[in-house]
Amino acid sequence: MAQFNYLNELNSLATIDGPITRGPLQRWVKKSGAENMNPTLSTSKNISNANLSGINQSMHKLSVSANQSCNNSVLSANKTPTRADIRKNKKTPSKNKSPGRSTTPTPNKASKTPNKADRFIPSRSNTNYDLCHYMLTREEEKSDEPTLATEALSKALGETDQGRLLQYTCKAPAAPEGYQNRLRVVYSQAKVPSTVKNTSRYIPHSPDRILDAPDIVDDFYLNILDWSASNILAVALGNAVYLWNAGTGQIEELMCLEGNDPVCSVQWVQGSGSHLAVGLSSGVVELWDCEKIKRLRVMDGHSARVGSLAWNLYVVSSGSRDGNIVHHDVRQRDHNVATINAHTQEICNLKWSPDGKYLASGGNDNELNIWPLAQGHHYTQTQYLYSFRSHLAAVKGLAWCPWSNGILASGGGTADRTIRIWNVNTGANLSTVDTKSQVCSILWSSHYKELISGHGYANNQLVIWKYPSMARVADLTGHVARVLHLCLSPDGTSVLSAGADETLRLWKVFMLDPAKKKDPVDTKAAKSLLNMNSLIR
C-alpha cells in the first residue's frame, strides 16, 4: 500500500497542470492575520522538505523499509490537494464573523485550500507546442529528481535559440519589400508641420445651373456675352439682346433688331451695370441705358461688322472685320478720336489691361498686337509696341492677369491649339502649352493663381490651368458643341460658358474657402462713370 502512495505522490509532483503553490496569497488569507499564516507556511515548508527527502531515499533504495513507510504516511496525511480535493473544498470562509467564535481555520482546512495564482494566457498562434514539449521532456530526463514544471519551463525558455516560445502580444507580419500602403495617411499619427498649408480644394465637375440659349450664333469671331459689376448678364441671341439678373433670375429683353442680322458683340462699361455697348453687323456701335431700357447713342466708323468691344473708362474701342480699331469717346460729339489700321483680316478680340496702359488685339491674320497708351489720353497710339506672330491660327482667346501687371494669355484656333503666356513689359513668351483643342476664350481667376480656357474642336470642354506651371487642374465637360464664350462673375467665384449647343452653363469652380470668404458683392447697380458726364447723341 505504501508503494502505491509513493507512486501517487511522485505523479502529483511531476504533473504540470497541478496547482501552483508559489502564487500570491488570497485576499481572505491575508485578512486572517499574520499569526494564522505562519503555521500554514511552516507546514508547507516541512511538507516540501519531507517530499524531497522521501524522493531521495526512494531513488537510492529499491526496498521499502519501515522508516520509508512512516515518511510515506506523513506525506499522505499532509500532501498537496489534488484537483478533486479542490473541487470538493471550494467554499471560502464566511465574511460575517460572529462574536465569541474563533476565526482561525483548522489545520486540515488550511492545508486543503490551495494558494491560487494569476492565470497565464499565451498567444496560441505564436506558440511552438512541439518545441516546448521536447524541451520539457529533455529536462526531466537529464535530472535525477523530478523538476517542477515552472523551473523546467524557465530553463527551456532560456536555452532555446529559436525566439520566444510564449508571447503575450502578436506582432503584425512584415509587409513584402516594396509594398506601399495607400491608406497610410489615414492611420498615420505623424503631426503635420504648421507651416504646411492645405492647397487642395474641391472643384465641382458638373455645372451648378444650365440655361437655355436658343438662336445663339455659332461664330468663332463674335463676343456676345458679358457680366456686369452689378450682377447683370448680357447675352446676344440672334438679333436680340437679353439681360439676366443672376441674383433674382429675372430676364428682360433690351433690344431687338429688324431683319435677320445678328448682334455681334456686347460689353458693359467699367464699374457699371447700367450702360452697355452693342456692336452690330452694320458696322455701328450703340450705347444703351439698361435701367431705362433706352438707346443713348449710335456711333459709326466701320465698314463691316463690329465683332469685339473693350472699355477704358469713358473710351470704348471697337474692332471690326475691316481690320480697323476705332476709339470712341462717348462724352464728345465727335466720338471718333482715333482710328488704327491694326490687322489685315478680321479682329477677333480686344482687351484693355487692368491698369489701362495697354490694349491687346487678336486677329484672323494670326497676329497678336500690343498697343501702348497715348500720353495724356485714354486711347492708344497708332503704332504697336509688340507684334507677336507665334500663333498658327486666329487669336481669339485673350485675357490679362488681374494680379500681375503686364502678363497676358492668348489662345489660337484650330490650326494652333496653344495657349501662350506673354510678358508685355519685356516682350518675352513665358510659356506655351498645347491644349489639343481649338482655344475659343480664356479667363484668369481673381482668387487663385489659375486660368480657365474654353475649347472647341475636338473636345468641347473647359480646362483649368495652374499658373505658372500650366499644369492641368481639372477638365469640365458637359457641352456637346464648342465652348464659344466665357465670362467671370463679379465676385470671381463662378464662370459662365456659352456653347454652340445653345446652352449657358454656370460653373462654381473658383469658390473661396469659407474661413477666408470675402464680403458678398453688392447686387445694387454701381454708379456709372458715365453718370458724371453728359452723353451727347
Coordinates of C-alpha atoms in Angstrom, one line a residue:
M1 CA 0.0 0.0 0.0
A2 CA 2.8 2.3 0.8
Q3 CA 4.3 1.7 -2.6
F4 CA 1.2 2.9 -4.3
N5 CA 1.1 6.0 -2.1
Y6 CA 4.7 6.8 -3.2
L7 CA 3.8 6.4 -6.9
N8 CA 0.8 8.7 -6.5
E9 CA 2.9 11.3 -4.7
L10 CA 5.6 11.1 -7.4
N11 CA 3.0 11.6 -10.2
S12 CA 1.4 14.5 -8.4
L13 CA 4.8 16.3 -8.2
A14 CA 5.6 15.8 -11.8
T15 CA 2.1 16.9 -13.0
I16 CA 2.4 20.2 -15.0
D17 CA -1.2 21.3 -14.8
G18 CA -1.3 20.9 -11.0
P19 CA -2.0 23.7 -8.5
I20 CA 0.7 26.4 -8.2
T21 CA 1.8 26.8 -4.6
R22 CA 4.1 29.8 -5.2
G23 CA 1.5 32.3 -6.3
P24 CA 0.3 35.2 -4.3
L25 CA -2.0 34.7 -1.2
Q26 CA -5.7 35.0 -1.5
R27 CA -7.3 38.1 -0.1
W28 CA -9.2 36.2 2.7
V29 CA -5.9 34.6 3.8
K30 CA -4.3 38.0 4.1
K31 CA -7.2 39.2 6.2
S32 CA -6.9 36.3 8.6
G33 CA -3.7 37.8 10.1
A34 CA -0.1 37.0 10.3
E35 CA -0.5 34.6 13.2
N36 CA -2.8 32.4 11.1
M37 CA -0.5 32.4 8.2
N38 CA 2.7 31.2 10.0
P39 CA 1.5 27.7 10.7
T40 CA 0.5 27.2 7.2
L41 CA 3.8 28.5 5.8
S42 CA 5.8 26.3 8.2
T43 CA 3.7 23.3 7.4
S44 CA 4.2 23.9 3.6
K45 CA 7.9 24.2 4.2
N46 CA 8.0 20.9 6.2
I47 CA 5.9 19.2 3.6
S48 CA 8.3 20.3 0.8
N49 CA 11.4 19.1 2.8
A50 CA 9.7 15.8 3.6
N51 CA 8.8 15.3 -0.1
L52 CA 12.4 15.9 -1.2
S53 CA 13.8 13.6 1.5
G54 CA 11.4 10.8 0.6
I55 CA 12.2 11.1 -3.1
N56 CA 16.0 11.0 -2.4
Q57 CA 15.7 7.9 -0.3
S58 CA 13.4 6.1 -2.8
M59 CA 15.8 6.8 -5.6
H60 CA 18.8 5.1 -3.8
K61 CA 16.9 2.1 -2.2
L62 CA 14.7 -0.4 -4.0
S63 CA 13.1 -2.0 -0.9
V64 CA 10.6 -0.3 1.2
S65 CA 11.6 0.0 4.9
A66 CA 9.5 0.8 8.0
N67 CA 11.0 4.3 8.1
Q68 CA 10.0 4.9 4.5
S69 CA 6.5 3.7 5.3
C70 CA 6.4 6.2 8.1
N71 CA 7.5 9.0 5.9
N72 CA 5.0 8.0 3.3
S73 CA 2.3 8.1 5.8
V74 CA 3.2 11.6 6.7
L75 CA 3.2 12.5 3.1
S76 CA -0.2 11.0 2.5
A77 CA -1.6 12.9 5.5
N78 CA -0.1 16.3 4.5
K79 CA 0.2 16.0 0.8
T80 CA -0.8 18.9 -1.6
P81 CA -4.5 18.5 -2.5
T82 CA -5.4 17.3 -6.0
R83 CA -7.9 18.8 -8.4
A84 CA -10.7 16.5 -7.0
D85 CA -10.0 17.8 -3.5
I86 CA -10.0 21.4 -4.7
R87 CA -13.4 21.0 -6.3
K88 CA -14.8 19.5 -3.1
N89 CA -13.5 22.3 -0.9
K90 CA -14.3 25.4 -3.0
K91 CA -16.1 27.1 -0.1
T92 CA -14.5 30.2 1.3
P93 CA -14.9 31.3 5.0
S94 CA -17.9 33.5 5.7
K95 CA -17.2 37.2 5.8
N96 CA -19.7 37.7 8.7
K97 CA -17.8 37.0 11.9
S98 CA -20.0 36.1 14.9
P99 CA -18.7 37.3 18.4
G100 CA -17.1 34.6 20.5
R101 CA -16.3 32.3 17.6
S102 CA -12.7 31.7 16.6
T103 CA -11.8 32.8 13.0
T104 CA -8.6 30.8 12.9
P105 CA -9.0 28.0 10.4
T106 CA -8.3 24.4 11.4
P107 CA -5.1 22.9 10.2
N108 CA -6.9 20.4 8.0
K109 CA -8.9 23.1 6.2
A110 CA -5.9 25.3 5.8
S111 CA -3.9 22.5 4.2
K112 CA -6.7 21.6 1.8
T113 CA -7.2 25.2 0.5
P114 CA -4.6 25.9 -2.2
N115 CA -3.0 29.3 -3.0
K116 CA -4.2 30.3 -6.4
A117 CA -2.1 32.5 -8.8
D118 CA -3.0 34.7 -11.7
R119 CA -3.8 32.9 -15.0
F120 CA -1.3 32.8 -17.8
I121 CA -3.0 33.3 -21.2
P122 CA -0.5 32.5 -24.0
S123 CA -0.8 33.6 -27.6
R124 CA -1.5 30.3 -29.2
S125 CA -0.9 31.4 -32.7
N126 CA 2.7 32.2 -31.8
T127 CA 3.3 29.2 -29.5
N128 CA 5.5 26.3 -30.7
Y129 CA 4.0 23.4 -28.7
D130 CA 6.3 20.7 -30.2
L131 CA 9.4 22.6 -29.2
C132 CA 8.0 23.2 -25.7
H133 CA 7.2 19.5 -25.2
Y134 CA 10.6 18.5 -26.4
M135 CA 12.5 20.9 -24.1
L136 CA 10.4 19.9 -21.0
T137 CA 10.9 16.2 -21.7
R138 CA 14.7 16.7 -22.1
E139 CA 14.9 18.5 -18.7
E140 CA 13.1 15.7 -16.9
E141 CA 15.4 13.0 -18.5
K142 CA 18.6 14.9 -17.5
S143 CA 17.6 15.5 -13.9
D144 CA 18.0 12.9 -11.1
E145 CA 14.9 14.1 -9.4
P146 CA 11.5 15.4 -10.7
T147 CA 11.7 19.0 -11.7
L148 CA 8.9 21.4 -11.1
A149 CA 7.0 22.5 -14.3
T150 CA 7.8 26.1 -13.8
E151 CA 11.6 25.5 -13.4
A152 CA 11.7 23.3 -16.4
L153 CA 9.8 25.8 -18.5
S154 CA 12.1 28.6 -17.4
K155 CA 15.2 26.6 -18.4
A156 CA 13.6 25.6 -21.7
L157 CA 12.9 29.2 -22.5
G158 CA 16.3 30.3 -21.5
E159 CA 18.2 27.8 -23.6
T160 CA 16.1 28.0 -26.8
D161 CA 17.6 30.0 -29.7
Q162 CA 14.5 30.0 -31.8
G163 CA 12.9 33.1 -30.4
R164 CA 10.2 33.4 -27.8
L165 CA 8.0 30.3 -27.3
L166 CA 5.2 32.1 -25.5
Q167 CA 4.1 35.7 -26.2
Y168 CA 1.5 37.9 -24.7
T169 CA 1.2 40.1 -27.8
C170 CA 1.2 39.2 -31.5
K171 CA 3.2 41.4 -33.9
A172 CA 1.8 42.1 -37.3
P173 CA 3.7 40.3 -40.1
A174 CA 6.2 42.4 -42.1
A175 CA 5.0 43.7 -45.5
P176 CA 6.7 42.4 -48.6
E177 CA 9.6 44.5 -49.9
G178 CA 8.4 47.5 -52.0
Y179 CA 4.9 47.5 -50.7
Q180 CA 3.2 50.9 -50.2
N181 CA 0.0 51.2 -48.2
R182 CA -2.4 53.5 -49.9
L183 CA -4.2 54.1 -46.6
R184 CA -1.0 55.0 -44.8
V185 CA -2.1 58.6 -44.4
V186 CA -5.3 57.5 -42.7
Y187 CA -3.6 55.6 -39.9
S188 CA -0.5 57.8 -39.7
Q189 CA 0.0 59.6 -36.4
A190 CA 2.7 61.9 -37.6
K191 CA 2.0 65.6 -37.0
V192 CA 1.8 67.9 -40.0
P193 CA 4.0 71.0 -39.5
S194 CA 2.1 74.1 -39.0
T195 CA 4.0 75.7 -41.9
V196 CA 2.5 73.3 -44.4
K197 CA -0.8 74.6 -45.9
N198 CA -3.5 72.6 -47.5
T199 CA -3.7 73.9 -51.0
S200 CA -6.2 71.4 -52.3
R201 CA -9.8 72.4 -52.8
Y202 CA -13.0 70.9 -54.2
I203 CA -13.8 71.7 -57.8
P204 CA -17.2 70.6 -59.0
H205 CA -17.1 68.8 -62.4
S206 CA -20.8 69.5 -63.2
P207 CA -22.5 72.8 -63.8
D208 CA -24.4 74.4 -60.9
R209 CA -27.1 75.7 -63.4
I210 CA -27.9 75.3 -67.0
L211 CA -29.8 77.9 -69.0
D212 CA -31.3 77.7 -72.5
A213 CA -29.8 80.0 -75.1
P214 CA -31.9 79.5 -78.3
D215 CA -30.7 81.1 -81.6
I216 CA -27.2 81.7 -80.3
V217 CA -24.9 82.4 -83.2
D218 CA -22.2 79.7 -83.7
D219 CA -19.5 82.1 -84.9
F220 CA -15.9 81.9 -83.6
Y221 CA -15.2 85.6 -84.2
L222 CA -18.1 87.2 -82.2
N223 CA -18.1 88.2 -78.5
I224 CA -21.8 88.1 -77.3
L225 CA -21.5 87.5 -73.6
D226 CA -20.6 89.8 -70.7
W227 CA -21.3 90.0 -66.9
S228 CA -21.6 93.4 -65.2
A229 CA -20.3 94.5 -61.8
S230 CA -24.0 94.8 -60.6
N231 CA -24.5 91.0 -61.4
I232 CA -26.4 91.5 -64.6
L233 CA -25.6 89.2 -67.5
A234 CA -26.0 90.5 -71.1
V235 CA -26.2 87.9 -73.9
A236 CA -27.0 88.4 -77.6
L237 CA -29.2 85.7 -79.0
G238 CA -29.7 86.1 -82.8
N239 CA -30.8 89.7 -83.4
A240 CA -31.8 90.4 -79.8
V241 CA -30.0 91.3 -76.5
Y242 CA -31.3 89.9 -73.2
L243 CA -30.5 90.9 -69.6
W244 CA -30.5 88.2 -66.9
N245 CA -30.3 89.2 -63.3
A246 CA -28.2 86.5 -61.6
G247 CA -29.5 87.5 -58.2
T248 CA -33.2 87.3 -58.8
G249 CA -33.3 85.2 -62.0
Q250 CA -35.3 87.8 -63.8
I251 CA -34.9 88.0 -67.6
E252 CA -35.6 91.2 -69.7
E253 CA -35.2 91.9 -73.4
L254 CA -33.1 95.0 -74.0
M255 CA -33.3 95.4 -77.8
C256 CA -34.3 93.6 -81.0
L257 CA -33.1 94.4 -84.5
E258 CA -35.2 94.3 -87.6
G259 CA -34.2 91.7 -90.1
N260 CA -32.0 88.7 -89.5
D261 CA -28.7 90.3 -89.0
P262 CA -27.3 89.2 -85.6
V263 CA -25.8 91.2 -82.8
C264 CA -22.1 90.7 -83.0
S265 CA -20.7 92.0 -79.6
V266 CA -21.7 93.3 -76.2
Q267 CA -19.6 95.0 -73.4
W268 CA -20.5 96.6 -70.1
V269 CA -18.9 99.9 -69.2
Q270 CA -16.4 99.5 -66.3
G271 CA -17.9 99.7 -62.8
S272 CA -21.5 100.0 -64.0
G273 CA -24.5 97.8 -64.5
S274 CA -26.4 100.4 -66.3
H275 CA -24.6 101.2 -69.6
L276 CA -24.0 98.7 -72.3
A277 CA -22.2 99.0 -75.7
V278 CA -23.6 96.9 -78.5
G279 CA -21.7 96.1 -81.8
L280 CA -23.9 95.4 -84.8
S281 CA -23.5 93.8 -88.2
S282 CA -24.0 97.2 -89.9
G283 CA -20.7 98.4 -88.5
V284 CA -22.1 100.8 -85.8
V285 CA -21.8 100.8 -82.1
E286 CA -24.8 101.6 -79.9
L287 CA -24.8 102.8 -76.3
W288 CA -27.8 101.7 -74.1
D289 CA -29.0 102.7 -70.7
C290 CA -30.2 99.4 -69.3
E291 CA -32.0 100.9 -66.3
K292 CA -34.3 103.0 -68.6
I293 CA -34.2 100.5 -71.5
K294 CA -33.2 103.4 -73.7
R295 CA -30.7 103.8 -76.5
L296 CA -28.4 106.8 -75.9
R297 CA -26.0 107.0 -78.9
V298 CA -25.2 105.4 -82.3
M299 CA -21.5 105.6 -83.2
D300 CA -20.2 104.7 -86.6
G301 CA -16.7 104.4 -88.1
H302 CA -16.5 100.9 -89.5
S303 CA -17.4 99.5 -92.9
A304 CA -18.1 95.9 -91.6
R305 CA -19.5 94.2 -88.6
V306 CA -18.2 95.0 -85.1
G307 CA -17.2 91.7 -83.5
S308 CA -15.3 93.0 -80.4
L309 CA -15.5 95.8 -77.9
A310 CA -13.4 97.0 -74.9
W311 CA -13.8 99.8 -72.5
N312 CA -11.2 102.1 -70.9
L313 CA -13.0 104.5 -68.7
Y314 CA -15.2 106.6 -71.0
V315 CA -13.5 105.4 -74.2
V316 CA -14.9 102.3 -75.9
S317 CA -12.6 100.6 -78.5
S318 CA -14.2 98.6 -81.3
G319 CA -12.7 96.0 -83.6
S320 CA -14.2 95.1 -86.9
R321 CA -14.0 92.7 -89.8
D322 CA -12.4 95.6 -91.8
G323 CA -9.2 95.1 -89.6
N324 CA -9.5 98.6 -88.0
I325 CA -9.7 99.6 -84.4
V326 CA -11.8 102.8 -83.6
H327 CA -11.7 104.6 -80.3
H328 CA -14.9 106.3 -79.3
D329 CA -15.1 108.9 -76.7
V330 CA -18.7 108.8 -75.6
R331 CA -18.5 112.2 -73.9
Q332 CA -17.9 114.2 -77.1
R333 CA -20.0 115.0 -80.1
D334 CA -17.2 113.8 -82.4
H335 CA -16.8 110.4 -80.8
N336 CA -14.2 109.1 -83.2
V337 CA -10.9 110.2 -81.5
A338 CA -8.6 107.7 -83.2
T339 CA -8.6 105.0 -85.9
I340 CA -5.9 102.4 -86.3
N341 CA -5.3 100.0 -89.2
A342 CA -4.4 97.2 -86.8
H343 CA -4.8 93.9 -88.8
T344 CA -5.1 92.7 -92.3
Q345 CA -8.1 90.5 -91.5
E346 CA -11.0 90.5 -89.0
I347 CA -10.3 91.5 -85.5
C348 CA -11.3 88.6 -83.2
N349 CA -11.0 90.2 -79.8
L350 CA -9.9 93.3 -77.9
K351 CA -8.8 93.6 -74.2
W352 CA -7.6 96.6 -72.2
S353 CA -5.1 95.8 -69.4
P354 CA -6.4 96.4 -65.8
D355 CA -4.2 99.4 -65.4
G356 CA -5.3 100.9 -68.7
K357 CA -1.8 101.1 -70.2
Y358 CA -2.0 98.5 -73.0
L359 CA -4.6 97.3 -75.5
A360 CA -4.2 93.7 -76.9
S361 CA -5.8 92.9 -80.2
G362 CA -6.0 89.4 -81.8
G363 CA -6.8 88.9 -85.5
N364 CA -7.6 86.3 -88.0
D365 CA -4.3 87.1 -89.6
N366 CA -2.7 85.0 -86.7
E367 CA -1.2 88.1 -85.1
L368 CA -1.3 89.4 -81.6
N369 CA -0.5 93.1 -81.3
I370 CA 0.1 95.2 -78.1
W371 CA -0.8 98.9 -78.4
P372 CA 0.6 101.4 -75.8
L373 CA -1.5 104.1 -74.3
A374 CA -1.2 107.5 -75.9
Q375 CA 0.2 110.0 -73.4
G376 CA -2.4 112.1 -71.7
H377 CA -5.3 110.2 -73.3
H378 CA -7.3 107.0 -72.7
Y379 CA -6.8 105.6 -76.2
T380 CA -3.8 104.0 -77.8
Q381 CA -1.0 105.2 -80.1
T382 CA -1.2 104.3 -83.8
Q383 CA 2.0 102.3 -83.7
Y384 CA 2.0 98.9 -81.8
L385 CA 4.6 98.2 -79.2
Y386 CA 4.9 94.4 -80.0
S387 CA 3.5 92.2 -82.7
F388 CA 3.6 88.6 -81.8
R389 CA 3.3 86.1 -84.7
S390 CA 3.9 82.8 -82.9
H391 CA 0.3 81.6 -83.2
L392 CA -0.6 79.5 -86.3
A393 CA -4.3 80.3 -86.3
A394 CA -6.7 83.2 -85.4
V395 CA -6.1 84.7 -82.0
K396 CA -9.5 84.8 -80.3
G397 CA -8.7 84.0 -76.6
L398 CA -7.2 87.0 -74.8
A399 CA -7.0 87.7 -71.1
W400 CA -4.9 90.0 -68.8
C401 CA -3.8 88.7 -65.5
P402 CA -5.6 90.7 -62.8
W403 CA -3.0 90.3 -60.1
S404 CA 0.2 90.6 -62.1
N405 CA 0.7 93.6 -64.3
G406 CA 1.9 93.0 -67.9
I407 CA 1.0 89.3 -68.0
L408 CA -1.2 88.3 -71.0
A409 CA -2.6 84.9 -72.0
S410 CA -3.5 84.3 -75.7
G411 CA -5.0 81.3 -77.4
G412 CA -5.1 80.2 -81.0
G413 CA -7.7 78.5 -83.2
T414 CA -7.9 75.0 -84.7
A415 CA -4.6 75.0 -86.6
D416 CA -2.8 76.3 -83.5
R417 CA -4.5 75.0 -80.3
T418 CA -1.9 76.5 -78.0
I419 CA -2.1 78.9 -75.0
R420 CA 0.8 81.3 -74.7
I421 CA 1.7 83.5 -71.7
W422 CA 3.4 86.8 -72.5
N423 CA 5.2 89.5 -70.5
V424 CA 4.4 92.7 -72.4
N425 CA 6.9 94.6 -70.2
T426 CA 9.8 92.7 -71.8
G427 CA 8.1 91.1 -74.8
A428 CA 9.0 87.6 -73.6
N429 CA 7.0 84.4 -74.2
L430 CA 6.9 82.9 -70.7
S431 CA 5.3 79.6 -71.5
T432 CA 3.5 77.7 -74.2
V433 CA 1.1 74.7 -73.7
D434 CA -0.5 72.6 -76.4
T435 CA -4.2 72.1 -75.4
K436 CA -5.1 69.6 -78.2
S437 CA -8.2 71.7 -79.0
Q438 CA -9.3 74.9 -80.5
V439 CA -9.0 77.8 -78.0
C440 CA -12.1 80.0 -78.1
S441 CA -11.8 82.0 -74.9
I442 CA -9.6 82.5 -71.8
L443 CA -10.2 83.9 -68.3
W444 CA -8.0 84.5 -65.3
S445 CA -9.1 83.7 -61.7
S446 CA -9.1 86.6 -59.3
H447 CA -8.8 84.3 -56.2
Y448 CA -6.3 81.6 -57.3
K449 CA -3.2 81.5 -59.5
E450 CA -5.1 79.8 -62.2
L451 CA -6.8 80.4 -65.5
I452 CA -9.6 78.7 -67.3
S453 CA -10.0 78.2 -71.1
G454 CA -13.0 77.2 -73.3
H455 CA -12.3 74.9 -76.2
G456 CA -13.9 73.9 -79.4
Y457 CA -12.9 71.1 -81.8
A458 CA -12.5 68.4 -80.9
N459 CA -13.1 68.1 -77.1
N460 CA -15.6 71.0 -76.4
Q461 CA -14.5 71.2 -72.8
L462 CA -13.3 73.8 -70.2
V463 CA -9.9 73.3 -68.7
I464 CA -8.4 74.9 -65.5
W465 CA -4.7 75.5 -65.7
K466 CA -2.2 76.1 -62.8
Y467 CA 0.0 79.2 -63.2
P468 CA 2.9 79.4 -63.9
S469 CA 3.5 75.7 -64.4
M470 CA 0.5 75.5 -66.8
A471 CA -0.4 72.0 -65.4
R472 CA -4.0 70.8 -65.8
V473 CA -6.0 71.2 -62.7
A474 CA -9.4 69.9 -63.9
D475 CA -11.3 69.2 -67.1
L476 CA -15.0 70.3 -67.2
T477 CA -17.2 68.5 -69.7
G478 CA -20.9 68.8 -70.5
H479 CA -21.1 70.9 -73.7
V480 CA -21.8 68.9 -76.8
A481 CA -20.6 71.7 -79.1
R482 CA -17.7 74.1 -78.9
V483 CA -17.5 76.5 -75.9
L484 CA -17.5 79.8 -77.7
H485 CA -17.6 82.4 -74.8
L486 CA -16.6 82.6 -71.2
C487 CA -17.3 85.4 -68.6
L488 CA -16.5 85.7 -64.9
S489 CA -19.0 86.6 -62.2
P490 CA -18.4 89.9 -60.3
D491 CA -17.4 88.1 -57.2
G492 CA -14.9 86.0 -59.1
T493 CA -16.2 82.6 -57.9
S494 CA -18.3 81.4 -60.9
V495 CA -17.7 81.1 -64.6
L496 CA -20.5 81.2 -67.2
S497 CA -19.9 79.4 -70.5
A498 CA -21.8 79.8 -73.7
G499 CA -21.7 76.9 -76.2
A500 CA -22.8 76.3 -79.7
D501 CA -25.2 73.7 -78.3
E502 CA -27.5 76.6 -77.3
T503 CA -26.9 76.3 -73.5
L504 CA -25.4 78.5 -70.9
R505 CA -23.7 76.7 -68.0
L506 CA -22.7 78.1 -64.7
W507 CA -19.6 76.6 -63.1
K508 CA -18.7 77.4 -59.5
V509 CA -15.0 76.5 -59.9
F510 CA -13.4 79.3 -58.0
M511 CA -15.3 79.2 -54.7
L512 CA -13.4 80.7 -51.7
D513 CA -12.6 78.9 -48.5
P514 CA -15.4 79.6 -46.1
A515 CA -12.9 80.7 -43.5
K516 CA -11.5 83.3 -45.9
K517 CA -14.7 84.3 -47.6
K518 CA -14.9 87.9 -48.6
D519 CA -17.9 90.1 -48.2
P520 CA -20.7 89.4 -50.7
V521 CA -20.8 91.6 -53.7
D522 CA -23.5 94.3 -53.6
T523 CA -26.0 93.5 -56.3
K524 CA -27.2 97.1 -56.5
A525 CA -26.2 98.9 -59.5
A526 CA -22.9 100.7 -59.1
K527 CA -22.6 104.3 -60.0
S528 CA -21.5 104.5 -63.7
L529 CA -18.5 106.5 -64.7
L530 CA -20.7 107.9 -67.5
N531 CA -23.2 109.4 -65.0
M532 CA -20.7 112.1 -64.2
N533 CA -20.6 113.3 -67.8
S534 CA -23.4 114.3 -70.1
L535 CA -23.9 112.0 -73.1
I536 CA -24.3 113.7 -76.5
R537 CA -26.4 111.9 -79.0

